Every structure is written in C-alpha cells, then in structure tokens.
Amino acid sequence: MVGRAVCKALSNAGYRNILTATRQSLDLTEQRSVYDYFAVNQPDAQVVCAATVGGIVANSSYPADFIGGNLMIQANLLEAARLHGCQRTILMS
C-alpha cells in the first residue's frame, strides 16, 4: 500500500528507473538474497516500505515476531546498502 504510493509519487516526479520486488521474488529477511539483489541491481538510493504488519490482535499476540522480522529486514537492507555503495536510504517505518 505505502510502497505503491511511493512508486507512484516517484514516477510522477519524473523518476524512471524504479526497482521493486515482491515478497514472492525477494525475501528481505534472508540476508544472502538481499545482498545478491543489491549486487545485481546496484541501486544508488532506497526507500524501504517493507514490513510485517498486522491488526491489533496480531500485534498483541505476536509482538516479538513482528519486531524481530522487521528489524531483520531493516538490518539486511542497511548492510546491503553499505556494502554495495547505495548512498541514500529512507526508512518508512
């Protein structure tokens, strides 16, 4: 939802080389997959909209699962950016 809105805003602002990945094509909790994606695509900037989210019941039932997964996503993306020279990161969390 947020990711689509960000892509649309970037496209409307004139950006044409916008890379996206679905959960099915890239598991952001898997460090090697994220590093390989950065090695192949070499992004110079990233806007991170990815997160595991749920409703009130899910969040209160599984708080450690949500925060653990989301921290793993952010850590993998930040380290991949550092290793592959991605100069700018925006975290939408």
Coordinates of N, CA and C in Angstrom, one line a residue:
M1 N 0.8 -1.2 0.0 CA 0.0 0.0 0.0 C 0.9 1.3 0.0
V2 N 1.7 1.4 1.0 CA 2.6 2.6 1.1 C 3.6 2.5 -0.1
G3 N 4.2 1.3 -0.4 CA 5.1 1.2 -1.5 C 4.6 1.6 -2.8
R4 N 3.3 1.2 -3.1 CA 2.7 1.6 -4.4 C 2.6 3.2 -4.4
A5 N 2.2 3.8 -3.3 CA 2.0 5.2 -3.3 C 3.4 5.9 -3.5
V6 N 4.5 5.4 -2.9 CA 5.8 6.0 -3.1 C 6.2 5.8 -4.5
C7 N 6.0 4.6 -5.1 CA 6.4 4.4 -6.5 C 5.6 5.4 -7.4
K8 N 4.4 5.6 -7.2 CA 3.6 6.5 -8.0 C 4.1 7.9 -7.9
A9 N 4.4 8.3 -6.6 CA 4.9 9.7 -6.4 C 6.3 9.9 -7.1
L10 N 7.1 8.9 -7.0 CA 8.4 9.0 -7.7 C 8.3 9.0 -9.2
S11 N 7.4 8.2 -9.7 CA 7.1 8.2 -11.2 C 6.6 9.5 -11.6
N12 N 5.6 10.1 -10.9 CA 5.0 11.4 -11.2 C 6.1 12.5 -11.1
A13 N 7.1 12.3 -10.3 CA 8.2 13.3 -10.2 C 9.3 13.1 -11.3
G14 N 9.1 12.2 -12.1 CA 10.0 12.0 -13.3 C 11.0 10.9 -13.2
Y15 N 11.0 10.2 -12.0 CA 11.9 9.1 -11.9 C 11.5 7.9 -12.8
R16 N 12.4 7.3 -13.5 CA 12.0 6.2 -14.5 C 12.6 4.9 -14.1
N17 N 13.7 4.8 -13.4 CA 14.4 3.6 -13.1 C 14.1 3.2 -11.7
I18 N 12.8 2.8 -11.4 CA 12.4 2.4 -10.1 C 12.3 0.9 -10.0
L19 N 13.1 0.4 -9.1 CA 13.2 -1.1 -8.9 C 12.2 -1.4 -7.8
T20 N 11.5 -2.5 -7.9 CA 10.7 -3.0 -6.9 C 10.8 -4.5 -6.8
A21 N 10.4 -5.1 -5.7 CA 10.5 -6.6 -5.6 C 9.3 -7.0 -4.7
T22 N 8.6 -8.0 -5.1 CA 7.5 -8.6 -4.3 C 8.1 -9.5 -3.2
R23 N 7.2 -9.8 -2.2 CA 7.6 -10.8 -1.2 C 8.0 -12.1 -1.8
Q24 N 7.3 -12.5 -2.9 CA 7.5 -13.8 -3.5 C 8.8 -13.8 -4.2
S25 N 9.3 -12.7 -4.8 CA 10.5 -12.7 -5.5 C 11.8 -12.3 -4.7
L26 N 11.6 -11.7 -3.5 CA 12.7 -11.4 -2.7 C 12.3 -11.4 -1.2
D27 N 12.9 -12.3 -0.5 CA 12.6 -12.4 1.0 C 13.6 -11.5 1.7
L28 N 13.2 -10.4 2.1 CA 14.1 -9.4 2.8 C 14.6 -9.8 4.1
T29 N 14.1 -10.9 4.7 CA 14.6 -11.4 5.9 C 15.8 -12.4 5.7
E30 N 16.0 -12.7 4.4 CA 17.1 -13.6 4.0 C 18.3 -12.8 3.6
Q31 N 19.3 -12.7 4.4 CA 20.5 -11.8 4.2 C 21.1 -12.0 2.8
R32 N 21.4 -13.3 2.5 CA 22.1 -13.6 1.2 C 21.3 -13.1 0.0
S33 N 19.9 -13.3 0.0 CA 19.1 -12.9 -1.1 C 19.1 -11.3 -1.2
V34 N 19.1 -10.6 -0.1 CA 19.2 -9.2 -0.2 C 20.5 -8.7 -0.7
Y35 N 21.6 -9.3 -0.3 CA 22.9 -8.9 -0.8 C 23.1 -9.2 -2.3
D36 N 22.5 -10.4 -2.7 CA 22.6 -10.7 -4.1 C 21.8 -9.7 -5.0
Y37 N 20.6 -9.3 -4.5 CA 19.8 -8.3 -5.2 C 20.5 -7.0 -5.4
F38 N 21.2 -6.6 -4.3 CA 22.0 -5.3 -4.4 C 23.1 -5.5 -5.3
A39 N 23.8 -6.6 -5.3 CA 25.0 -6.8 -6.2 C 24.6 -6.8 -7.6
V40 N 23.4 -7.3 -8.0 CA 22.9 -7.4 -9.3 C 22.4 -6.0 -9.8
N41 N 21.6 -5.4 -8.9 CA 20.9 -4.1 -9.3 C 21.6 -2.8 -9.0
Q42 N 22.5 -2.8 -8.1 CA 23.3 -1.7 -7.7 C 22.5 -0.4 -7.6
P43 N 21.5 -0.4 -6.7 CA 20.7 0.9 -6.5 C 21.6 2.0 -5.9
D44 N 21.3 3.2 -6.2 CA 22.0 4.3 -5.6 C 21.2 5.0 -4.4
A45 N 19.9 4.5 -4.3 CA 19.0 5.0 -3.3 C 18.0 3.9 -3.0
Q46 N 17.5 3.9 -1.8 CA 16.4 3.0 -1.5 C 15.4 3.7 -0.6
V47 N 14.1 3.4 -0.8 CA 13.0 3.8 0.1 C 12.4 2.5 0.6
V48 N 12.6 2.3 1.9 CA 12.1 1.0 2.5 C 10.7 1.1 3.1
C49 N 9.8 0.5 2.4 CA 8.4 0.5 2.8 C 8.0 -0.9 3.3
A50 N 8.9 -1.9 3.2 CA 8.6 -3.3 3.6 C 8.5 -3.4 5.1
A51 N 7.6 -4.2 5.5 CA 7.4 -4.6 6.9 C 6.4 -5.7 7.1
T52 N 6.5 -6.4 8.2 CA 5.5 -7.3 8.6 C 4.5 -6.6 9.5
V53 N 3.3 -6.5 9.1 CA 2.3 -5.8 9.9 C 1.1 -6.6 10.1
G54 N 0.3 -6.2 11.1 CA -0.9 -7.0 11.4 C -1.9 -6.0 12.1
G55 N -3.0 -6.5 12.4 CA -4.0 -5.8 13.2 C -3.7 -5.8 14.6
I56 N -4.6 -5.2 15.4 CA -4.4 -5.1 16.8 C -4.2 -6.5 17.5
V57 N -5.0 -7.4 17.1 CA -4.9 -8.8 17.7 C -3.6 -9.4 17.4
A58 N -3.2 -9.4 16.1 CA -1.9 -10.0 15.7 C -0.7 -9.3 16.3
N59 N -0.7 -8.0 16.4 CA 0.4 -7.2 17.0 C 0.5 -7.6 18.5
S60 N -0.6 -7.7 19.2 CA -0.5 -8.0 20.6 C -0.3 -9.5 20.9
S61 N -0.6 -10.4 19.9 CA -0.4 -11.8 20.1 C 1.0 -12.2 19.8
Y62 N 1.6 -11.5 18.8 CA 3.0 -11.9 18.3 C 3.9 -10.7 18.2
P63 N 4.1 -10.0 19.3 CA 4.9 -8.7 19.2 C 6.4 -9.0 18.8
A64 N 6.9 -10.1 19.4 CA 8.3 -10.4 19.1 C 8.6 -10.8 17.7
D65 N 7.6 -11.6 17.1 CA 7.7 -12.0 15.7 C 7.7 -10.8 14.8
F66 N 6.8 -9.8 15.1 CA 6.7 -8.6 14.2 C 8.0 -7.8 14.3
I67 N 8.4 -7.5 15.5 CA 9.6 -6.6 15.7 C 10.9 -7.3 15.2
G68 N 11.0 -8.6 15.5 CA 12.2 -9.4 15.0 C 12.3 -9.4 13.5
G69 N 11.2 -9.7 12.8 CA 11.2 -9.8 11.4 C 11.5 -8.4 10.8
N70 N 10.9 -7.4 11.3 CA 11.1 -6.0 10.8 C 12.5 -5.5 11.1
L71 N 13.1 -5.8 12.2 CA 14.5 -5.5 12.4 C 15.4 -6.2 11.5
M72 N 15.1 -7.4 11.2 CA 15.9 -8.2 10.3 C 15.9 -7.6 8.9
I73 N 14.7 -7.2 8.4 CA 14.5 -6.6 7.1 C 15.4 -5.3 7.1
Q74 N 15.2 -4.5 8.0 CA 16.0 -3.2 8.0 C 17.5 -3.4 8.1
A75 N 17.9 -4.3 9.0 CA 19.4 -4.6 9.1 C 19.9 -5.1 7.8
N76 N 19.2 -6.0 7.1 CA 19.7 -6.6 5.8 C 19.8 -5.5 4.8
L77 N 18.8 -4.7 4.7 CA 18.8 -3.6 3.7 C 19.8 -2.6 4.0
L78 N 20.0 -2.2 5.2 CA 21.0 -1.2 5.5 C 22.4 -1.7 5.3
E79 N 22.7 -3.0 5.7 CA 24.0 -3.5 5.4 C 24.3 -3.7 4.0
A80 N 23.3 -4.2 3.2 CA 23.5 -4.4 1.8 C 23.7 -3.0 1.1
A81 N 23.1 -2.0 1.6 CA 23.3 -0.7 1.0 C 24.7 -0.2 1.3
R82 N 25.2 -0.4 2.5 CA 26.6 -0.1 2.9 C 27.6 -0.8 2.0
L83 N 27.4 -2.1 1.9 CA 28.4 -2.9 1.1 C 28.4 -2.6 -0.3
H84 N 27.3 -2.2 -0.9 CA 27.2 -2.0 -2.3 C 27.1 -0.6 -2.8
G85 N 27.4 0.4 -1.9 CA 27.5 1.8 -2.3 C 26.2 2.5 -2.5
C86 N 25.1 2.0 -1.9 CA 23.9 2.7 -2.0 C 24.0 4.0 -1.1
Q87 N 23.9 5.1 -1.7 CA 24.2 6.4 -1.0 C 23.0 6.9 -0.1
R88 N 21.8 6.5 -0.4 CA 20.7 7.2 0.3 C 19.6 6.1 0.7
T89 N 19.2 6.2 1.9 CA 18.1 5.3 2.4 C 17.1 6.1 3.2
I90 N 15.8 5.8 2.9 CA 14.7 6.3 3.6 C 13.9 5.1 4.2
L91 N 13.8 5.1 5.5 CA 13.0 4.1 6.2 C 11.6 4.6 6.5
M92 N 10.6 4.0 6.0 CA 9.2 4.5 6.2 C 8.6 3.9 7.4
S93 N 9.4 3.2 8.3 CA 8.8 2.6 9.4 C 8.5 3.5 10.6

